[in-house]
Amino acid sequence: MTIIAAIDPESIINAAGILKEGRLVALPTETVYGLGADATNATAVAAIYTAKGRPSFNPLIAHVSDLSQATKEAYFSEIALKLAEKFWPGPLTIVAPVSSKCSVCDLARAGLDSVALRIPADLTAQKLISTLGRPIAAPSANRSGHISSVTAAHVGSDLFGKVDLILDGGPTKFGLESTIVSFCQPEPILLRAGMVTRETIESFLNQRIKSAADYKIIAPGMTASHYAPLATLRLNALDITEDEAAIDFGGQLIQFQKHSLWMRDLSPTQNLTEAAANLFTYLREADRSGTKKIAIAPIPTFGLGEAIQDRLIRASASK
Ligand code: TXA
Ligand code: MG
């Protein structure tokens, strides 16, 4: 059931309660509507990908309510801070290396060591984030492949039945997504053109900004927008060799557990939402176990399984 609610103090408290329970709320921002989940809850974030029907796990923007929350999540260079102070709250997203206190879950970051942060200017969005007291992960509130939603009715037509609550804040002010600038390299990189123009940023910083396209240095986990495990992955494994760690799904490899160096099951009950929520954390843990090879059990190719497979295929191809 999807409820569309007008904005008032009660609907915002209700929305925060829904998010706290790990469910989804579509919220207005000044750019486009976002499909929000508690960014610290991987199972809730997995539900975003299910609702959008996204065949892959793109990293999401974590929306925060103030600068102190932002600087708790990530390391801001001097220049990143300067940009944040100038354009926040507003349609600018800053990608920065995660801090040791980062609360945004691995799945929302697609396993990356960086996090995309934005303080929206929309007051409803701000109140919802501060009431929740946690960052809200929110991609644009549309079905995968459709255009972004700029009214609650658009959200409803794409996501009715897939989101618990739509906060109707009327048409969004800008109707175009935020500008994304990354500070994970020595110099800032424009990852996505958006509401704040390149010219505005360049003249404010008094320097030229590179685009992702003309930035040729590919350091794994830096410009590449995907986490690549250090170990080699063997997909659709039906057994485990002695030199392999293993990531199972639904107990398919359990009989080999005694041979394996390290083993986890993405979801013993074959629940794909649970599997998605665990994916990046387990890949990292497997890496940390020191193994050079990871055997991965077959994952179903329907529903969220498609996105999990997509991610694993990219990770195995990056070797
Ligand atoms: O205006 C907006 O930005 C809207 C509202 C809801 O805030 N959100 C939005 O989200 O457009 P989405 O998911 O449609 O686009 C987010 C973009 C993706 O292209 C993703 O690849 C990029 O942000 N992104 C997120 N985290 C990143 C990271 N750590 N490194 C590089 N790119 C990242
Ligand atoms: Mg989008």
Short mmCIF file of C-alpha atoms and ligand atoms in Angstrom, two decimals, residues 52 54 140 142 148 177, ligand 2:
data_model
loop_
_atom_site.label_atom_id
_atom_site.label_comp_id
_atom_site.label_asym_id
_atom_site.label_seq_id
_atom_site.Cartn_x
_atom_site.Cartn_y
_atom_site.Cartn_z
CA LYS A 52 13.36 0.81 -8.78
CA ARG A 54 17.56 -1.47 -11.02
CA SER A 140 15.74 9.69 -8.00
CA ASN A 142 11.56 6.64 -10.72
CA SER A 148 13.29 11.44 -12.79
CA GLU A 177 19.36 16.57 -10.68
MG MG B 2 18.45 8.84 -11.42
#
